[in-house]
Amino acid sequence: MSTETAASAAEKITGANALAAAKPTNQKSSKKSKKQDAQQFLLKTPKGTKDWFDKDMVIRDAIFGSLTSLFKRHGGVTIDTPVFELREILTGKYGEDSKLIYNLEDQGGELTSLRYDLTVPFARFVAMNSISSIKRYHIAKVYRRDQPAMTKGRMREFYQCDIDIAGNYDSMVPDSEILSIVCEGLTNLGINEFKVKLNHRKILDGIFEACGVKEEYVRKVSSAVDKLDKLPWEAVKKEMVQEKDQPEEVADKIGEFVKVKGSIRETLSFLKSSELLANNASAQKGIEEMTTLADYVDAFGIGEKISFDLSLARGLDYYTGLIYEAVTEGSAPPENADELKSKAQKNSKDKEVDDASEYVGIGSIAAGGRYDNLVGMFSNGKSIPCVGISFGVERIFSIIKARAAKQLDKIGSAHTQVYVMAFGGGEGWNGFLKERMAVTNQLWQEGVNAEYLYKGKANIRKQFDAAEKTGAKVAVILGKEEYPAGQIRLKVLGQGAESDEGELIKAENLVEAVKAKLDSLNQDGLDDITRLIRAI
Amino acid sequence: MSTETAASAAEKITGANALAAAKPTNQKSSKKSKKQDAQQFLLKTPKGTKDWFDKDMVIRDAIFGSLTSLFKRHGGVTIDTPVFELREILTGKYGEDSKLIYNLEDQGGELTSLRYDLTVPFARFVAMNSISSIKRYHIAKVYRRDQPAMTKGRMREFYQCDIDIAGNYDSMVPDSEILSIVCEGLTNLGINEFKVKLNHRKILDGIFEACGVKEEYVRKVSSAVDKLDKLPWEAVKKEMVQEKDQPEEVADKIGEFVKVKGSIRETLSFLKSSELLANNASAQKGIEEMTTLADYVDAFGIGEKISFDLSLARGLDYYTGLIYEAVTEGSAPPENADELKSKAQKNSKDKEVDDASEYVGIGSIAAGGRYDNLVGMFSNGKSIPCVGISFGVERIFSIIKARAAKQLDKIGSAHTQVYVMAFGGGEGWNGFLKERMAVTNQLWQEGVNAEYLYKGKANIRKQFDAAEKTGAKVAVILGKEEYPAGQIRLKVLGQGAESDEGELIKAENLVEAVKAKLDSLNQDGLDDITRLIRAI
């Protein structure tokens, strides 16, 4: 967050990035070249960011479309907040990770930072507008000045897809709907092999309290426990004892609990039989809520997807109740777990980013929890209970892309349905450019996605090639003799049927005939990518 | 762009915004309150930014949806670039307006800035990926550290909706398609009263050259001419003579040209008869291109929307050919034009923002042009010709909102179709919460948008009220006696028919019956907001 090195570093980077000589281009309009002398740029996007395009963009758009339908299906409304917030809104919300916040330069006395997540801006929005209840979804970019690991899908700029339910409702009712949204959302994206791990902050805090962890150590011990899905118990215990200053017998007692996982009712049965927790108010409150939840999970038919796992802790400070994380099954721990662990130990001393705790979320494809006090931090204590989930779209993207790799070749990036061509040649042949424009325009006016080649004359081969690249399903062909006689040829594309003659229709029936042809080719009404995602 | 005041201003603003005393809230979980002591924040978004929500968000989403369909209809593919770019990418592209660029703090030696438009990042993308042709659309936020004027829809963070065609094609073919996209896009949004003003940079530069303007004054004189739609000729002439150092006879000669406007062929006929331009190569090249364009505009049937207006100049440096701007007809010049003019004169001396030149675009709802050299600035001269348009969504939003004000009351922000309720009471009545969950879940699984009240027990009145807020069209009612007997009641909502009994169906036929009912209520297949926009 310091700016002290800015000035000198600025000079350095500018020098390094702009190559030695500013070399003028051979621009035709020499008049303007003084201002526009071309430099040889180091052409790249900023560290940890990337462009999205082509097939990747088509897949990501399909994911957004699927999640948007999901959120609307559950009554969600969307909002849009600025990409940067007043810095003080973000301060003190993310614990140690606050150092990852991107600051903008001071803008005339106003200090602002790029948003770190969508949750804190949402809480600010609810408080600022005195909203008492809302079910809002938000698909947008967030920013974390982290060490990027692109191969693992960890970027500095990335999308979150969130839905949150704010309002005073009966215990665990919105929470269970969020869990059903997670399951429904992943299933609709063709991801069936996942588990939703649950825990409850009140139970976890109760366990720590009952085992003798002092209040000021609770979050630290919690973060050690959270690594149990990646590290063996012995390593976690060592961290508690050596780094988090816990007596060995406290760690051992904790170990009795956090190794437990199972169905909600199995883990509840273990917790209810614990004498140590019997008199712990926090744990008992959590147990009561989880008992209620068990019924609702049954009503939604998602019990088999749920694992009540006492080792789940989640990093963020603001959770107050149920917490959860959807993980793909069979996602292996990172190959360099040991190396990261030792780096994490080193870093935790000089207060750098804790890489090990960061990658705990790597197998995670959606995560969230209940946060009942966050809105209150912005509204002088008048809090609105909230619960929500964030889908990690980059991770979901990687899974879908890997599975769909082969089939993707068959899918175009454009949504073109029809390609309008001219066929002719010889004396006096003008290429029917204006005629292609007029016919294409007729299709546009009726809502048909159509293109034509931006050349006055082009042979039929080039037009077919161009059509194929767009993924168009139907060719509309204006023949040199046919078109002036009021006839147009329709031909189905992409079925190796190019030697086929197609069918001749009356020009006045064009739109109708094209629509009928498209309907006959798309019986299920799905677009290609949606069909692909459902099929894999 | 200077950061010198950052440190002192930082302290000031923090002191001012955080109110005097940090006042602890009455949080229930006192354990966590140490870290989370609530401050009284000045709850707002940064200057020139705002939250979008409720009806406004529904309208804006509908505009984005309409434009996205438009872009796809014309074969567009979308890309996503980072919200910030390396600073040197943006440098030297926006002339005087470069001072409006938002810088981020130095990130470990990397200097970055928020994007100012979508065009320069697009050119960087095309160059970086060595793309030879692409038709890309991009709907995203851009950032300008301008004086916000919210009532006029001028913000520091706002959306642009761009489509650009890059590639070597026949002259004026992509250009004419962009013009047809503007007309089709606005018409689809229910905006019929608009004109697309055209001009050509080569003609304009030719006129200035032929009238005796020296090369180094061309862009300055051009920016004076661009104000002719807001200021009388006398004021523009005065600016040329007094501020832009032009001899009076030069200004008078220019005046002979820039007052001319009409259909493409009318203005062309004037230009072709000009002896002054007869030997000017630049002007003749532009005249030739405009002659070609006239035919294509006819082919697309948009001639009556076009005005070839020799006063249109557009501010940005990078245009090299056709330029255009769609303006709503009857949009009055701002009431305080004189005041702004004098402010502009004053400011132009101390190099502040030129307010008068800024609001030239205020009646403008879409604008763009051809820029053949921009990609070359990033690729050592290997340029790709480009032409594009940017729809100003904030301005279009204001027009639609003003027209739709009354009807908007009838439209919900949610997309809920069905509300699931329970009806009962008396001894042993449990509110059917789990039953409502299970039935709602059944609807979700079949793709129906459905909600229910998150309360264990609620009287029927409260459930109807909640249903009405969501805009649901159909109520599914689980009656205390009916549901256990395998029957469910369907009722149409929102037609003052709440005393009506609805109809009783078999529980096993629920999904089918609900879908049939929804279909019968939505014959045209449009959602409410789309229907509204088309109707106004």
PDB file of N, CA and C in Angstrom, chain B residues 241-271:
ATOM      1  N   VAL B 241     -10.329  32.823 -35.169  1.00  0.00           N
ATOM      2  CA  VAL B 241      -9.486  34.003 -35.379  1.00  0.00           C
ATOM      3  C   VAL B 241      -8.732  34.379 -34.105  1.00  0.00           C
ATOM      4  N   GLN B 242      -9.469  34.451 -32.999  1.00  0.00           N
ATOM      5  CA  GLN B 242      -8.849  34.970 -31.776  1.00  0.00           C
ATOM      6  C   GLN B 242      -8.038  33.918 -31.016  1.00  0.00           C
ATOM      7  N   GLU B 243      -8.506  32.680 -31.029  1.00  0.00           N
ATOM      8  CA  GLU B 243      -7.806  31.674 -30.222  1.00  0.00           C
ATOM      9  C   GLU B 243      -6.941  30.754 -31.051  1.00  0.00           C
ATOM     10  N   LYS B 244      -7.371  30.500 -32.279  1.00  0.00           N
ATOM     11  CA  LYS B 244      -6.632  29.543 -33.093  1.00  0.00           C
ATOM     12  C   LYS B 244      -5.771  30.228 -34.157  1.00  0.00           C
ATOM     13  N   ASP B 245      -5.637  31.541 -34.004  1.00  0.00           N
ATOM     14  CA  ASP B 245      -4.693  32.324 -34.830  1.00  0.00           C
ATOM     15  C   ASP B 245      -4.898  32.228 -36.340  1.00  0.00           C
ATOM     16  N   GLN B 246      -6.135  32.110 -36.786  1.00  0.00           N
ATOM     17  CA  GLN B 246      -6.377  32.041 -38.233  1.00  0.00           C
ATOM     18  C   GLN B 246      -6.707  33.442 -38.774  1.00  0.00           C
ATOM     19  N   PRO B 247      -6.191  33.772 -39.958  1.00  0.00           N
ATOM     20  CA  PRO B 247      -6.594  35.039 -40.595  1.00  0.00           C
ATOM     21  C   PRO B 247      -8.098  35.005 -40.860  1.00  0.00           C
ATOM     22  N   GLU B 248      -8.727  36.176 -40.845  1.00  0.00           N
ATOM     23  CA  GLU B 248     -10.173  36.231 -40.994  1.00  0.00           C
ATOM     24  C   GLU B 248     -10.622  35.653 -42.337  1.00  0.00           C
ATOM     25  N   GLU B 249      -9.825  35.902 -43.397  1.00  0.00           N
ATOM     26  CA  GLU B 249     -10.267  35.390 -44.707  1.00  0.00           C
ATOM     27  C   GLU B 249     -10.203  33.858 -44.773  1.00  0.00           C
ATOM     28  N   VAL B 250      -9.287  33.263 -44.044  1.00  0.00           N
ATOM     29  CA  VAL B 250      -9.248  31.792 -43.970  1.00  0.00           C
ATOM     30  C   VAL B 250     -10.519  31.284 -43.296  1.00  0.00           C
ATOM     31  N   ALA B 251     -10.856  31.912 -42.161  1.00  0.00           N
ATOM     32  CA  ALA B 251     -12.068  31.510 -41.440  1.00  0.00           C
ATOM     33  C   ALA B 251     -13.290  31.657 -42.341  1.00  0.00           C
ATOM     34  N   ASP B 252     -13.362  32.752 -43.071  1.00  0.00           N
ATOM     35  CA  ASP B 252     -14.514  32.973 -43.955  1.00  0.00           C
ATOM     36  C   ASP B 252     -14.621  31.907 -45.044  1.00  0.00           C
ATOM     37  N   LYS B 253     -13.474  31.543 -45.610  1.00  0.00           N
ATOM     38  CA  LYS B 253     -13.483  30.482 -46.625  1.00  0.00           C
ATOM     39  C   LYS B 253     -13.987  29.169 -46.025  1.00  0.00           C
ATOM     40  N   ILE B 254     -13.488  28.850 -44.842  1.00  0.00           N
ATOM     41  CA  ILE B 254     -13.935  27.618 -44.168  1.00  0.00           C
ATOM     42  C   ILE B 254     -15.442  27.651 -43.947  1.00  0.00           C
ATOM     43  N   GLY B 255     -15.914  28.835 -43.562  1.00  0.00           N
ATOM     44  CA  GLY B 255     -17.347  29.009 -43.304  1.00  0.00           C
ATOM     45  C   GLY B 255     -18.209  28.641 -44.500  1.00  0.00           C
ATOM     46  N   GLU B 256     -17.683  28.912 -45.699  1.00  0.00           N
ATOM     47  CA  GLU B 256     -18.434  28.568 -46.914  1.00  0.00           C
ATOM     48  C   GLU B 256     -18.707  27.068 -47.003  1.00  0.00           C
ATOM     49  N   PHE B 257     -17.797  26.295 -46.461  1.00  0.00           N
ATOM     50  CA  PHE B 257     -17.950  24.836 -46.526  1.00  0.00           C
ATOM     51  C   PHE B 257     -18.731  24.258 -45.342  1.00  0.00           C
ATOM     52  N   VAL B 258     -18.306  24.624 -44.152  1.00  0.00           N
ATOM     53  CA  VAL B 258     -18.795  23.873 -42.986  1.00  0.00           C
ATOM     54  C   VAL B 258     -20.253  24.173 -42.634  1.00  0.00           C
ATOM     55  N   LYS B 259     -20.842  25.157 -43.323  1.00  0.00           N
ATOM     56  CA  LYS B 259     -22.272  25.391 -43.079  1.00  0.00           C
ATOM     57  C   LYS B 259     -23.134  24.443 -43.923  1.00  0.00           C
ATOM     58  N   VAL B 260     -22.477  23.696 -44.825  1.00  0.00           N
ATOM     59  CA  VAL B 260     -23.234  22.859 -45.763  1.00  0.00           C
ATOM     60  C   VAL B 260     -23.595  21.504 -45.152  1.00  0.00           C
ATOM     61  N   LYS B 261     -24.857  21.128 -45.283  1.00  0.00           N
ATOM     62  CA  LYS B 261     -25.267  19.766 -44.931  1.00  0.00           C
ATOM     63  C   LYS B 261     -26.474  19.372 -45.770  1.00  0.00           C
ATOM     64  N   GLY B 262     -26.712  18.055 -45.881  1.00  0.00           N
ATOM     65  CA  GLY B 262     -27.825  17.555 -46.688  1.00  0.00           C
ATOM     66  C   GLY B 262     -27.680  16.061 -46.871  1.00  0.00           C
ATOM     67  N   SER B 263     -28.376  15.498 -47.836  1.00  0.00           N
ATOM     68  CA  SER B 263     -28.203  14.083 -48.117  1.00  0.00           C
ATOM     69  C   SER B 263     -26.776  13.878 -48.645  1.00  0.00           C
ATOM     70  N   ILE B 264     -26.332  12.623 -48.687  1.00  0.00           N
ATOM     71  CA  ILE B 264     -24.965  12.392 -49.165  1.00  0.00           C
ATOM     72  C   ILE B 264     -24.805  12.968 -50.572  1.00  0.00           C
ATOM     73  N   ARG B 265     -25.785  12.712 -51.442  1.00  0.00           N
ATOM     74  CA  ARG B 265     -25.640  13.176 -52.828  1.00  0.00           C
ATOM     75  C   ARG B 265     -25.710  14.695 -52.931  1.00  0.00           C
ATOM     76  N   GLU B 266     -26.540  15.335 -52.111  1.00  0.00           N
ATOM     77  CA  GLU B 266     -26.613  16.804 -52.125  1.00  0.00           C
ATOM     78  C   GLU B 266     -25.273  17.427 -51.744  1.00  0.00           C
ATOM     79  N   THR B 267     -24.734  16.979 -50.618  1.00  0.00           N
ATOM     80  CA  THR B 267     -23.460  17.562 -50.172  1.00  0.00           C
ATOM     81  C   THR B 267     -22.341  17.226 -51.156  1.00  0.00           C
ATOM     82  N   LEU B 268     -22.383  15.996 -51.720  1.00  0.00           N
ATOM     83  CA  LEU B 268     -21.379  15.625 -52.723  1.00  0.00           C
ATOM     84  C   LEU B 268     -21.445  16.552 -53.931  1.00  0.00           C
ATOM     85  N   SER B 269     -22.659  16.870 -54.361  1.00  0.00           N
ATOM     86  CA  SER B 269     -22.817  17.731 -55.519  1.00  0.00           C
ATOM     87  C   SER B 269     -22.203  19.111 -55.234  1.00  0.00           C
ATOM     88  N   PHE B 270     -22.404  19.625 -54.030  1.00  0.00           N
ATOM     89  CA  PHE B 270     -21.763  20.884 -53.649  1.00  0.00           C
ATOM     90  C   PHE B 270     -20.234  20.756 -53.699  1.00  0.00           C
ATOM     91  N   LEU B 271     -19.712  19.681 -53.122  1.00  0.00           N
ATOM     92  CA  LEU B 271     -18.254  19.514 -53.055  1.00  0.00           C
ATOM     93  C   LEU B 271     -17.638  19.360 -54.450  1.00  0.00           C
TER      94      LEU B 271
END
